[in-house]
JSON list of C-alpha atoms in Angstrom, two decimals:
[
{"chain": "T", "resi": 1, "resn": "MET", "atom": "CA", "xyz": [19.53, 18.78, -31.69]},
{"chain": "T", "resi": 2, "resn": "THR", "atom": "CA", "xyz": [20.95, 19.67, -28.30]},
{"chain": "T", "resi": 3, "resn": "ASP", "atom": "CA", "xyz": [23.93, 22.02, -28.22]},
{"chain": "T", "resi": 4, "resn": "THR", "atom": "CA", "xyz": [25.81, 19.49, -26.07]},
{"chain": "T", "resi": 5, "resn": "PHE", "atom": "CA", "xyz": [27.89, 17.27, -28.33]},
{"chain": "T", "resi": 6, "resn": "LEU", "atom": "CA", "xyz": [29.89, 15.44, -25.70]},
{"chain": "T", "resi": 7, "resn": "SER", "atom": "CA", "xyz": [29.41, 14.83, -22.00]},
{"chain": "T", "resi": 8, "resn": "ALA", "atom": "CA", "xyz": [31.79, 12.92, -19.76]},
{"chain": "T", "resi": 9, "resn": "ARG", "atom": "CA", "xyz": [33.70, 12.95, -16.51]},
{"chain": "T", "resi": 10, "resn": "TRP", "atom": "CA", "xyz": [37.29, 14.15, -16.56]},
{"chain": "T", "resi": 11, "resn": "GLU", "atom": "CA", "xyz": [39.18, 12.91, -13.49]},
{"chain": "T", "resi": 12, "resn": "ASN", "atom": "CA", "xyz": [42.69, 13.09, -12.01]},
{"chain": "T", "resi": 13, "resn": "LEU", "atom": "CA", "xyz": [44.04, 15.67, -14.45]},
{"chain": "T", "resi": 14, "resn": "ILE", "atom": "CA", "xyz": [47.84, 15.94, -14.24]},
{"chain": "T", "resi": 15, "resn": "MET", "atom": "CA", "xyz": [49.48, 18.94, -15.91]},
{"chain": "T", "resi": 16, "resn": "ALA", "atom": "CA", "xyz": [53.27, 19.23, -16.21]},
{"chain": "T", "resi": 17, "resn": "ASN", "atom": "CA", "xyz": [53.86, 22.83, -17.28]},
{"chain": "T", "resi": 18, "resn": "TYR", "atom": "CA", "xyz": [56.95, 23.80, -19.26]},
{"chain": "T", "resi": 19, "resn": "ALA", "atom": "CA", "xyz": [57.97, 27.39, -19.97]},
{"chain": "T", "resi": 20, "resn": "VAL", "atom": "CA", "xyz": [58.78, 27.87, -23.66]},
{"chain": "T", "resi": 21, "resn": "THR", "atom": "CA", "xyz": [59.55, 30.76, -25.98]},
{"chain": "T", "resi": 22, "resn": "PRO", "atom": "CA", "xyz": [56.54, 32.05, -27.93]},
{"chain": "T", "resi": 23, "resn": "GLU", "atom": "CA", "xyz": [58.42, 31.45, -31.20]},
{"chain": "T", "resi": 24, "resn": "VAL", "atom": "CA", "xyz": [58.12, 27.69, -30.67]},
{"chain": "T", "resi": 25, "resn": "LEU", "atom": "CA", "xyz": [54.33, 27.94, -30.64]},
{"chain": "T", "resi": 26, "resn": "LYS", "atom": "CA", "xyz": [53.73, 30.39, -33.50]},
{"chain": "T", "resi": 27, "resn": "PRO", "atom": "CA", "xyz": [53.57, 27.71, -36.25]},
{"chain": "T", "resi": 28, "resn": "TYR", "atom": "CA", "xyz": [50.73, 26.05, -34.31]},
{"chain": "T", "resi": 29, "resn": "LEU", "atom": "CA", "xyz": [48.86, 29.25, -33.45]},
{"chain": "T", "resi": 30, "resn": "PRO", "atom": "CA", "xyz": [45.42, 29.51, -35.07]},
{"chain": "T", "resi": 31, "resn": "ASN", "atom": "CA", "xyz": [44.68, 32.71, -36.93]},
{"chain": "T", "resi": 32, "resn": "GLY", "atom": "CA", "xyz": [42.71, 35.19, -34.84]},
{"chain": "T", "resi": 33, "resn": "VAL", "atom": "CA", "xyz": [44.00, 34.20, -31.40]},
{"chain": "T", "resi": 34, "resn": "GLU", "atom": "CA", "xyz": [47.09, 35.25, -29.47]},
{"chain": "T", "resi": 35, "resn": "ILE", "atom": "CA", "xyz": [49.36, 33.47, -27.02]},
{"chain": "T", "resi": 36, "resn": "ASP", "atom": "CA", "xyz": [48.32, 33.83, -23.38]},
{"chain": "T", "resi": 37, "resn": "PHE", "atom": "CA", "xyz": [50.97, 34.56, -20.74]},
{"chain": "T", "resi": 38, "resn": "TYR", "atom": "CA", "xyz": [51.26, 33.88, -17.02]},
{"chain": "T", "resi": 39, "resn": "ASN", "atom": "CA", "xyz": [53.79, 36.04, -15.16]},
{"chain": "T", "resi": 40, "resn": "ASN", "atom": "CA", "xyz": [55.39, 36.94, -18.51]},
{"chain": "T", "resi": 41, "resn": "LYS", "atom": "CA", "xyz": [55.85, 33.29, -19.45]},
{"chain": "T", "resi": 42, "resn": "THR", "atom": "CA", "xyz": [54.08, 31.11, -21.97]},
{"chain": "T", "resi": 43, "resn": "TYR", "atom": "CA", "xyz": [53.57, 27.43, -21.29]},
{"chain": "T", "resi": 44, "resn": "VAL", "atom": "CA", "xyz": [52.99, 24.08, -22.88]},
{"chain": "T", "resi": 45, "resn": "SER", "atom": "CA", "xyz": [51.48, 21.39, -20.69]},
{"chain": "T", "resi": 46, "resn": "LEU", "atom": "CA", "xyz": [51.97, 17.66, -20.90]},
{"chain": "T", "resi": 47, "resn": "VAL", "atom": "CA", "xyz": [48.61, 16.37, -19.71]},
{"chain": "T", "resi": 48, "resn": "GLY", "atom": "CA", "xyz": [47.27, 13.03, -18.54]},
{"chain": "T", "resi": 49, "resn": "PHE", "atom": "CA", "xyz": [43.72, 12.35, -17.36]},
{"chain": "T", "resi": 50, "resn": "MET", "atom": "CA", "xyz": [40.84, 9.88, -17.29]},
{"chain": "T", "resi": 51, "resn": "PHE", "atom": "CA", "xyz": [37.92, 10.25, -19.68]},
{"chain": "T", "resi": 52, "resn": "LYS", "atom": "CA", "xyz": [34.90, 8.45, -18.13]},
{"chain": "T", "resi": 53, "resn": "LYS", "atom": "CA", "xyz": [31.23, 7.81, -18.90]},
{"chain": "T", "resi": 54, "resn": "THR", "atom": "CA", "xyz": [31.40, 9.45, -22.31]},
{"chain": "T", "resi": 55, "resn": "SER", "atom": "CA", "xyz": [28.17, 10.22, -24.17]},
{"chain": "T", "resi": 56, "resn": "LEU", "atom": "CA", "xyz": [27.61, 11.77, -27.59]},
{"chain": "T", "resi": 57, "resn": "HIS", "atom": "CA", "xyz": [24.40, 13.78, -27.87]},
{"chain": "T", "resi": 58, "resn": "LYS", "atom": "CA", "xyz": [23.36, 12.17, -24.56]},
{"chain": "T", "resi": 59, "resn": "ILE", "atom": "CA", "xyz": [23.78, 8.65, -25.96]},
{"chain": "T", "resi": 60, "resn": "PRO", "atom": "CA", "xyz": [26.28, 6.63, -23.86]},
{"chain": "T", "resi": 61, "resn": "ILE", "atom": "CA", "xyz": [29.18, 5.09, -25.76]},
{"chain": "T", "resi": 62, "resn": "PRO", "atom": "CA", "xyz": [29.36, 1.36, -24.92]},
{"chain": "T", "resi": 63, "resn": "PHE", "atom": "CA", "xyz": [32.77, -0.25, -24.33]},
{"chain": "T", "resi": 64, "resn": "LEU", "atom": "CA", "xyz": [34.75, 2.80, -25.54]},
{"chain": "T", "resi": 65, "resn": "GLY", "atom": "CA", "xyz": [33.37, 5.42, -23.14]},
{"chain": "T", "resi": 66, "resn": "THR", "atom": "CA", "xyz": [36.15, 5.23, -20.54]},
{"chain": "T", "resi": 67, "resn": "PHE", "atom": "CA", "xyz": [39.79, 5.71, -21.47]},
{"chain": "T", "resi": 68, "resn": "GLU", "atom": "CA", "xyz": [43.00, 7.60, -20.75]},
{"chain": "T", "resi": 69, "resn": "GLU", "atom": "CA", "xyz": [44.05, 10.67, -22.70]},
{"chain": "T", "resi": 70, "resn": "ILE", "atom": "CA", "xyz": [47.54, 12.15, -23.01]},
{"chain": "T", "resi": 71, "resn": "ASN", "atom": "CA", "xyz": [47.98, 15.49, -24.74]},
{"chain": "T", "resi": 72, "resn": "LEU", "atom": "CA", "xyz": [50.32, 18.41, -25.27]},
{"chain": "T", "resi": 73, "resn": "ARG", "atom": "CA", "xyz": [48.62, 21.83, -25.27]},
{"chain": "T", "resi": 74, "resn": "PHE", "atom": "CA", "xyz": [49.33, 25.53, -24.98]},
{"chain": "T", "resi": 75, "resn": "TYR", "atom": "CA", "xyz": [47.35, 28.58, -23.88]},
{"chain": "T", "resi": 76, "resn": "VAL", "atom": "CA", "xyz": [45.80, 31.32, -25.96]},
{"chain": "T", "resi": 77, "resn": "LYS", "atom": "CA", "xyz": [43.15, 34.03, -25.82]},
{"chain": "T", "resi": 78, "resn": "ARG", "atom": "CA", "xyz": [40.75, 35.56, -28.29]},
{"chain": "T", "resi": 79, "resn": "VAL", "atom": "CA", "xyz": [39.77, 39.18, -27.73]},
{"chain": "T", "resi": 80, "resn": "GLU", "atom": "CA", "xyz": [36.34, 40.30, -28.94]},
{"chain": "T", "resi": 81, "resn": "GLY", "atom": "CA", "xyz": [35.82, 43.90, -27.88]},
{"chain": "T", "resi": 82, "resn": "GLU", "atom": "CA", "xyz": [35.53, 43.85, -24.08]},
{"chain": "T", "resi": 83, "resn": "ILE", "atom": "CA", "xyz": [35.33, 40.05, -23.98]},
{"chain": "T", "resi": 84, "resn": "ILE", "atom": "CA", "xyz": [38.45, 37.91, -23.48]},
{"chain": "T", "resi": 85, "resn": "LYS", "atom": "CA", "xyz": [38.02, 34.22, -24.26]},
{"chain": "T", "resi": 86, "resn": "ARG", "atom": "CA", "xyz": [40.82, 32.12, -22.76]},
{"chain": "T", "resi": 87, "resn": "GLY", "atom": "CA", "xyz": [41.41, 28.79, -24.41]},
{"chain": "T", "resi": 88, "resn": "VAL", "atom": "CA", "xyz": [43.84, 26.04, -25.37]},
{"chain": "T", "resi": 89, "resn": "VAL", "atom": "CA", "xyz": [45.35, 24.71, -28.58]},
{"chain": "T", "resi": 90, "resn": "PHE", "atom": "CA", "xyz": [46.31, 21.05, -28.81]},
{"chain": "T", "resi": 91, "resn": "ILE", "atom": "CA", "xyz": [49.56, 19.99, -30.45]},
{"chain": "T", "resi": 92, "resn": "ASN", "atom": "CA", "xyz": [48.50, 16.36, -30.22]},
{"chain": "T", "resi": 93, "resn": "GLU", "atom": "CA", "xyz": [46.02, 14.20, -28.30]},
{"chain": "T", "resi": 94, "resn": "THR", "atom": "CA", "xyz": [46.59, 10.52, -27.61]},
{"chain": "T", "resi": 95, "resn": "VAL", "atom": "CA", "xyz": [43.97, 7.89, -26.75]},
{"chain": "T", "resi": 96, "resn": "PRO", "atom": "CA", "xyz": [44.01, 4.08, -26.79]},
{"chain": "T", "resi": 97, "resn": "TYR", "atom": "CA", "xyz": [41.12, 3.57, -29.25]},
{"chain": "T", "resi": 98, "resn": "LYS", "atom": "CA", "xyz": [41.43, 4.10, -33.02]},
{"chain": "T", "resi": 99, "resn": "LEU", "atom": "CA", "xyz": [37.70, 4.71, -33.39]},
{"chain": "T", "resi": 100, "resn": "VAL", "atom": "CA", "xyz": [37.77, 7.51, -30.80]},
{"chain": "T", "resi": 101, "resn": "ALA", "atom": "CA", "xyz": [40.75, 9.13, -32.52]},
{"chain": "T", "resi": 102, "resn": "TRP", "atom": "CA", "xyz": [39.12, 8.83, -35.96]},
{"chain": "T", "resi": 103, "resn": "LEU", "atom": "CA", "xyz": [35.84, 10.31, -34.73]},
{"chain": "T", "resi": 104, "resn": "ALA", "atom": "CA", "xyz": [37.53, 13.29, -33.06]},
{"chain": "T", "resi": 105, "resn": "ASN", "atom": "CA", "xyz": [39.67, 14.00, -36.10]},
{"chain": "T", "resi": 106, "resn": "LYS", "atom": "CA", "xyz": [36.72, 13.66, -38.49]},
{"chain": "T", "resi": 107, "resn": "LEU", "atom": "CA", "xyz": [34.19, 15.74, -36.57]},
{"chain": "T", "resi": 108, "resn": "TYR", "atom": "CA", "xyz": [36.42, 18.32, -34.92]},
{"chain": "T", "resi": 109, "resn": "LYS", "atom": "CA", "xyz": [39.54, 18.36, -37.11]},
{"chain": "T", "resi": 110, "resn": "GLU", "atom": "CA", "xyz": [41.70, 17.70, -34.07]},
{"chain": "T", "resi": 111, "resn": "HIS", "atom": "CA", "xyz": [45.10, 15.98, -33.96]},
{"chain": "T", "resi": 112, "resn": "TYR", "atom": "CA", "xyz": [44.40, 12.63, -32.30]},
{"chain": "T", "resi": 113, "resn": "ILE", "atom": "CA", "xyz": [46.45, 9.45, -32.54]},
{"chain": "T", "resi": 114, "resn": "ALA", "atom": "CA", "xyz": [45.76, 6.02, -31.06]},
{"chain": "T", "resi": 115, "resn": "ILE", "atom": "CA", "xyz": [48.56, 4.14, -29.29]},
{"chain": "T", "resi": 116, "resn": "PRO", "atom": "CA", "xyz": [48.62, 1.85, -26.22]},
{"chain": "T", "resi": 117, "resn": "VAL", "atom": "CA", "xyz": [47.76, 3.83, -23.07]},
{"chain": "T", "resi": 118, "resn": "LYS", "atom": "CA", "xyz": [47.02, 2.64, -19.53]},
{"chain": "T", "resi": 119, "resn": "ASN", "atom": "CA", "xyz": [46.70, 3.94, -15.99]},
{"chain": "T", "resi": 120, "resn": "LEU", "atom": "CA", "xyz": [47.68, 2.98, -12.46]},
{"chain": "T", "resi": 121, "resn": "ILE", "atom": "CA", "xyz": [45.53, 4.77, -9.87]},
{"chain": "T", "resi": 122, "resn": "GLY", "atom": "CA", "xyz": [45.70, 4.04, -6.14]},
{"chain": "T", "resi": 123, "resn": "HIS", "atom": "CA", "xyz": [44.49, 5.75, -2.97]},
{"chain": "T", "resi": 124, "resn": "ASN", "atom": "CA", "xyz": [45.05, 5.45, 0.75]},
{"chain": "T", "resi": 125, "resn": "GLU", "atom": "CA", "xyz": [43.85, 7.54, 3.71]},
{"chain": "T", "resi": 126, "resn": "SER", "atom": "CA", "xyz": [46.19, 10.48, 3.13]},
{"chain": "T", "resi": 127, "resn": "ASP", "atom": "CA", "xyz": [47.42, 10.47, -0.47]},
{"chain": "T", "resi": 128, "resn": "LYS", "atom": "CA", "xyz": [46.91, 9.12, -3.94]},
{"chain": "T", "resi": 129, "resn": "ASN", "atom": "CA", "xyz": [49.19, 7.87, -6.69]},
{"chain": "T", "resi": 130, "resn": "ILE", "atom": "CA", "xyz": [48.22, 8.54, -10.28]},
{"chain": "T", "resi": 131, "resn": "LYS", "atom": "CA", "xyz": [50.24, 7.24, -13.21]},
{"chain": "T", "resi": 132, "resn": "TYR", "atom": "CA", "xyz": [49.52, 7.38, -16.93]},
{"chain": "T", "resi": 133, "resn": "LYS", "atom": "CA", "xyz": [51.59, 5.29, -19.33]},
{"chain": "T", "resi": 134, "resn": "TRP", "atom": "CA", "xyz": [51.73, 5.29, -23.12]},
{"chain": "T", "resi": 135, "resn": "LYS", "atom": "CA", "xyz": [53.80, 3.27, -25.58]},
{"chain": "T", "resi": 136, "resn": "ILE", "atom": "CA", "xyz": [55.53, 4.71, -28.62]},
{"chain": "T", "resi": 137, "resn": "ASN", "atom": "CA", "xyz": [58.45, 3.25, -30.60]},
{"chain": "T", "resi": 138, "resn": "LYS", "atom": "CA", "xyz": [58.19, 0.14, -28.41]},
{"chain": "T", "resi": 139, "resn": "GLN", "atom": "CA", "xyz": [58.98, 2.17, -25.28]},
{"chain": "T", "resi": 140, "resn": "TRP", "atom": "CA", "xyz": [56.69, 2.99, -22.37]},
{"chain": "T", "resi": 141, "resn": "ASN", "atom": "CA", "xyz": [56.52, 6.65, -21.37]},
{"chain": "T", "resi": 142, "resn": "HIS", "atom": "CA", "xyz": [54.83, 7.91, -18.21]},
{"chain": "T", "resi": 143, "resn": "LEU", "atom": "CA", "xyz": [53.48, 10.89, -16.29]},
{"chain": "T", "resi": 144, "resn": "ALA", "atom": "CA", "xyz": [52.95, 10.23, -12.59]},
{"chain": "T", "resi": 145, "resn": "VAL", "atom": "CA", "xyz": [52.27, 12.07, -9.34]},
{"chain": "T", "resi": 146, "resn": "ASN", "atom": "CA", "xyz": [52.00, 11.30, -5.66]},
{"chain": "T", "resi": 147, "resn": "ALA", "atom": "CA", "xyz": [49.54, 13.86, -4.28]},
{"chain": "T", "resi": 148, "resn": "ALA", "atom": "CA", "xyz": [47.72, 14.63, -1.06]},
{"chain": "T", "resi": 149, "resn": "LYS", "atom": "CA", "xyz": [44.20, 13.28, -1.00]},
{"chain": "T", "resi": 150, "resn": "GLU", "atom": "CA", "xyz": [42.86, 16.46, 0.64]},
{"chain": "T", "resi": 151, "resn": "LYS", "atom": "CA", "xyz": [41.07, 18.73, -1.84]},
{"chain": "T", "resi": 152, "resn": "ASN", "atom": "CA", "xyz": [41.67, 22.49, -1.94]},
{"chain": "T", "resi": 153, "resn": "GLU", "atom": "CA", "xyz": [40.22, 25.46, -3.77]},
{"chain": "T", "resi": 154, "resn": "MET", "atom": "CA", "xyz": [42.47, 27.07, -6.36]},
{"chain": "T", "resi": 155, "resn": "LEU", "atom": "CA", "xyz": [43.99, 30.34, -5.20]},
{"chain": "T", "resi": 156, "resn": "PRO", "atom": "CA", "xyz": [43.23, 33.44, -7.28]},
{"chain": "T", "resi": 157, "resn": "GLY", "atom": "CA", "xyz": [46.19, 34.32, -9.46]},
{"chain": "T", "resi": 158, "resn": "SER", "atom": "CA", "xyz": [47.84, 30.91, -9.00]},
{"chain": "T", "resi": 159, "resn": "ILE", "atom": "CA", "xyz": [49.42, 28.81, -11.72]},
{"chain": "T", "resi": 160, "resn": "GLU", "atom": "CA", "xyz": [46.63, 26.27, -11.11]},
{"chain": "T", "resi": 161, "resn": "GLU", "atom": "CA", "xyz": [44.02, 28.90, -11.89]},
{"chain": "T", "resi": 162, "resn": "PHE", "atom": "CA", "xyz": [45.81, 29.98, -15.06]},
{"chain": "T", "resi": 163, "resn": "ILE", "atom": "CA", "xyz": [46.27, 26.43, -16.36]},
{"chain": "T", "resi": 164, "resn": "PHE", "atom": "CA", "xyz": [42.81, 25.09, -15.53]},
{"chain": "T", "resi": 165, "resn": "GLU", "atom": "CA", "xyz": [40.64, 28.16, -16.15]},
{"chain": "T", "resi": 166, "resn": "HIS", "atom": "CA", "xyz": [40.72, 28.09, -19.96]},
{"chain": "T", "resi": 167, "resn": "TYR", "atom": "CA", "xyz": [37.27, 27.16, -21.22]},
{"chain": "T", "resi": 168, "resn": "TYR", "atom": "CA", "xyz": [37.62, 27.36, -25.00]},
{"chain": "T", "resi": 169, "resn": "GLY", "atom": "CA", "xyz": [39.33, 25.14, -27.53]},
{"chain": "T", "resi": 170, "resn": "TYR", "atom": "CA", "xyz": [40.85, 26.54, -30.71]},
{"chain": "T", "resi": 171, "resn": "THR", "atom": "CA", "xyz": [41.78, 24.56, -33.80]},
{"chain": "T", "resi": 172, "resn": "LYS", "atom": "CA", "xyz": [43.93, 25.69, -36.71]},
{"chain": "T", "resi": 173, "resn": "ILE", "atom": "CA", "xyz": [42.08, 24.62, -39.87]},
{"chain": "T", "resi": 174, "resn": "ASN", "atom": "CA", "xyz": [44.59, 26.29, -42.19]},
{"chain": "T", "resi": 175, "resn": "ASN", "atom": "CA", "xyz": [46.62, 29.50, -42.27]},
{"chain": "T", "resi": 176, "resn": "GLU", "atom": "CA", "xyz": [43.45, 31.58, -42.66]},
{"chain": "T", "resi": 177, "resn": "LEU", "atom": "CA", "xyz": [40.65, 29.70, -40.88]},
{"chain": "T", "resi": 178, "resn": "SER", "atom": "CA", "xyz": [40.28, 28.75, -37.23]},
{"chain": "T", "resi": 179, "resn": "GLN", "atom": "CA", "xyz": [37.53, 27.10, -35.17]},
{"chain": "T", "resi": 180, "resn": "GLU", "atom": "CA", "xyz": [36.35, 27.77, -31.63]},
{"chain": "T", "resi": 181, "resn": "TYR", "atom": "CA", "xyz": [34.39, 25.50, -29.29]},
{"chain": "T", "resi": 182, "resn": "LYS", "atom": "CA", "xyz": [33.29, 25.81, -25.68]},
{"chain": "T", "resi": 183, "resn": "VAL", "atom": "CA", "xyz": [34.04, 23.44, -22.79]},
{"chain": "T", "resi": 184, "resn": "ASN", "atom": "CA", "xyz": [31.85, 23.66, -19.69]},
{"chain": "T", "resi": 185, "resn": "HIS", "atom": "CA", "xyz": [32.73, 22.53, -16.18]},
{"chain": "T", "resi": 186, "resn": "PRO", "atom": "CA", "xyz": [32.77, 23.97, -12.65]},
{"chain": "T", "resi": 187, "resn": "ARG", "atom": "CA", "xyz": [35.89, 25.45, -11.11]},
{"chain": "T", "resi": 188, "resn": "TRP", "atom": "CA", "xyz": [38.03, 22.47, -10.15]},
{"chain": "T", "resi": 189, "resn": "GLN", "atom": "CA", "xyz": [39.53, 21.60, -6.80]},
{"chain": "T", "resi": 190, "resn": "VAL", "atom": "CA", "xyz": [43.20, 20.69, -6.66]},
{"chain": "T", "resi": 191, "resn": "ASN", "atom": "CA", "xyz": [45.51, 18.43, -4.66]},
{"chain": "T", "resi": 192, "resn": "LYS", "atom": "CA", "xyz": [48.97, 19.26, -3.37]},
{"chain": "T", "resi": 193, "resn": "VAL", "atom": "CA", "xyz": [51.61, 17.42, -5.40]},
{"chain": "T", "resi": 194, "resn": "ILE", "atom": "CA", "xyz": [54.13, 15.69, -3.11]},
{"chain": "T", "resi": 195, "resn": "ASP", "atom": "CA", "xyz": [56.31, 14.15, -5.81]},
{"chain": "T", "resi": 196, "resn": "TYR", "atom": "CA", "xyz": [56.21, 13.47, -9.53]},
{"chain": "T", "resi": 197, "resn": "SER", "atom": "CA", "xyz": [57.92, 11.43, -12.24]},
{"chain": "T", "resi": 198, "resn": "ILE", "atom": "CA", "xyz": [58.00, 12.10, -15.98]},
{"chain": "T", "resi": 199, "resn": "HIS", "atom": "CA", "xyz": [59.50, 10.07, -18.79]},
{"chain": "T", "resi": 200, "resn": "CYS", "atom": "CA", "xyz": [58.38, 11.36, -22.18]},
{"chain": "T", "resi": 201, "resn": "ASP", "atom": "CA", "xyz": [60.01, 11.02, -25.58]},
{"chain": "T", "resi": 202, "resn": "PHE", "atom": "CA", "xyz": [58.86, 14.43, -26.78]},
{"chain": "T", "resi": 203, "resn": "THR", "atom": "CA", "xyz": [60.57, 13.99, -30.14]},
{"chain": "T", "resi": 204, "resn": "SER", "atom": "CA", "xyz": [58.67, 10.84, -31.05]},
{"chain": "T", "resi": 205, "resn": "MET", "atom": "CA", "xyz": [55.40, 12.11, -29.61]},
{"chain": "T", "resi": 206, "resn": "TYR", "atom": "CA", "xyz": [55.36, 15.73, -30.75]},
{"chain": "T", "resi": 207, "resn": "GLY", "atom": "CA", "xyz": [58.13, 16.22, -33.31]},
{"chain": "T", "resi": 208, "resn": "ASN", "atom": "CA", "xyz": [61.47, 17.98, -33.48]},
{"chain": "T", "resi": 209, "resn": "ASP", "atom": "CA", "xyz": [59.98, 21.34, -32.50]},
{"chain": "T", "resi": 210, "resn": "PHE", "atom": "CA", "xyz": [59.55, 20.01, -28.97]},
{"chain": "T", "resi": 211, "resn": "SER", "atom": "CA", "xyz": [62.70, 17.87, -28.68]},
{"chain": "T", "resi": 212, "resn": "PHE", "atom": "CA", "xyz": [64.24, 20.40, -26.28]},
{"chain": "T", "resi": 213, "resn": "LEU", "atom": "CA", "xyz": [61.66, 19.39, -23.66]},
{"chain": "T", "resi": 214, "resn": "ASN", "atom": "CA", "xyz": [63.45, 16.04, -23.31]},
{"chain": "T", "resi": 215, "resn": "ASN", "atom": "CA", "xyz": [66.09, 17.88, -21.27]},
{"chain": "T", "resi": 216, "resn": "GLN", "atom": "CA", "xyz": [63.87, 20.44, -19.56]},
{"chain": "T", "resi": 217, "resn": "THR", "atom": "CA", "xyz": [62.36, 20.31, -16.08]},
{"chain": "T", "resi": 218, "resn": "PRO", "atom": "CA", "xyz": [58.76, 21.56, -15.81]},
{"chain": "T", "resi": 219, "resn": "ASP", "atom": "CA", "xyz": [58.17, 24.81, -13.96]},
{"chain": "T", "resi": 220, "resn": "SER", "atom": "CA", "xyz": [55.32, 23.12, -12.11]},
{"chain": "T", "resi": 221, "resn": "VAL", "atom": "CA", "xyz": [53.33, 19.90, -11.92]},
{"chain": "T", "resi": 222, "resn": "ILE", "atom": "CA", "xyz": [49.74, 20.21, -10.73]},
{"chain": "T", "resi": 223, "resn": "ILE", "atom": "CA", "xyz": [46.71, 17.96, -10.41]},
{"chain": "T", "resi": 224, "resn": "ALA", "atom": "CA", "xyz": [42.98, 18.61, -10.33]},
{"chain": "T", "resi": 225, "resn": "GLU", "atom": "CA", "xyz": [40.20, 16.36, -9.09]},
{"chain": "T", "resi": 226, "resn": "GLY", "atom": "CA", "xyz": [38.07, 16.95, -12.18]},
{"chain": "T", "resi": 227, "resn": "SER", "atom": "CA", "xyz": [34.30, 16.91, -12.65]},
{"chain": "T", "resi": 228, "resn": "PRO", "atom": "CA", "xyz": [31.54, 16.30, -15.17]},
{"chain": "T", "resi": 229, "resn": "VAL", "atom": "CA", "xyz": [32.30, 18.13, -18.43]},
{"chain": "T", "resi": 230, "resn": "THR", "atom": "CA", "xyz": [30.31, 19.04, -21.52]},
{"chain": "T", "resi": 231, "resn": "VAL", "atom": "CA", "xyz": [31.56, 20.18, -24.91]},
{"chain": "T", "resi": 232, "resn": "ASN", "atom": "CA", "xyz": [29.26, 22.27, -27.09]},
{"chain": "T", "resi": 233, "resn": "TRP", "atom": "CA", "xyz": [28.32, 20.96, -30.53]},
{"chain": "T", "resi": 234, "resn": "LYS", "atom": "CA", "xyz": [28.39, 24.45, -32.04]},
{"chain": "T", "resi": 235, "resn": "ARG", "atom": "CA", "xyz": [31.70, 25.54, -33.50]},
{"chain": "T", "resi": 236, "resn": "ILE", "atom": "CA", "xyz": [32.50, 29.03, -34.66]},
{"chain": "T", "resi": 237, "resn": "THR", "atom": "CA", "xyz": [34.69, 29.35, -37.74]},
{"chain": "T", "resi": 238, "resn": "PHE", "atom": "CA", "xyz": [36.54, 32.65, -38.08]}
]
């Protein structure tokens, strides 16, 4: 069996990055990893992106292979001697299809839910407008940006580099056991964000621990073009 479990394209990745105290994240922190910091701050990101052309073990998924995903994640690292593995932990991941959510939860012990989600994506000669919408408690939430169409390389040491250059996923199985998996993709190009709009009921989506984000402005909102992505089948339990 190939080591590639999932292959897809991830496109138009919006990340709204909120500075939070580490104490908020400690209940969600898998054993064996530590919180990662950027300029002495730790972040959670509200994320929206397109999942396209999804295949499992190189077998395309008909009808359900393209969809929107909304998630809330934070940033960690695992130190193994001289090696530092930078990764993310997901508080919750939202997709529109119950089967996709069930499969991810069953195989990878993730925290997926299925609710109505849709996108509005438009381009012109100079800029693009990307909007992700999701419905919870009969109300539509959204994460949207107006961004320059021109693509740029990420600057070394930038917030874009910190947010996007985490290539591992970590899952808290219980208070003792954690799992690690590897995500593979090239270094992404980014677009300059001109304007953004966010309406998210953090309490309904992510629980009381994150209610304070309802009244907090993100430190930054960034967007990446995306690329083909693979996720390794092999998971390490530690």
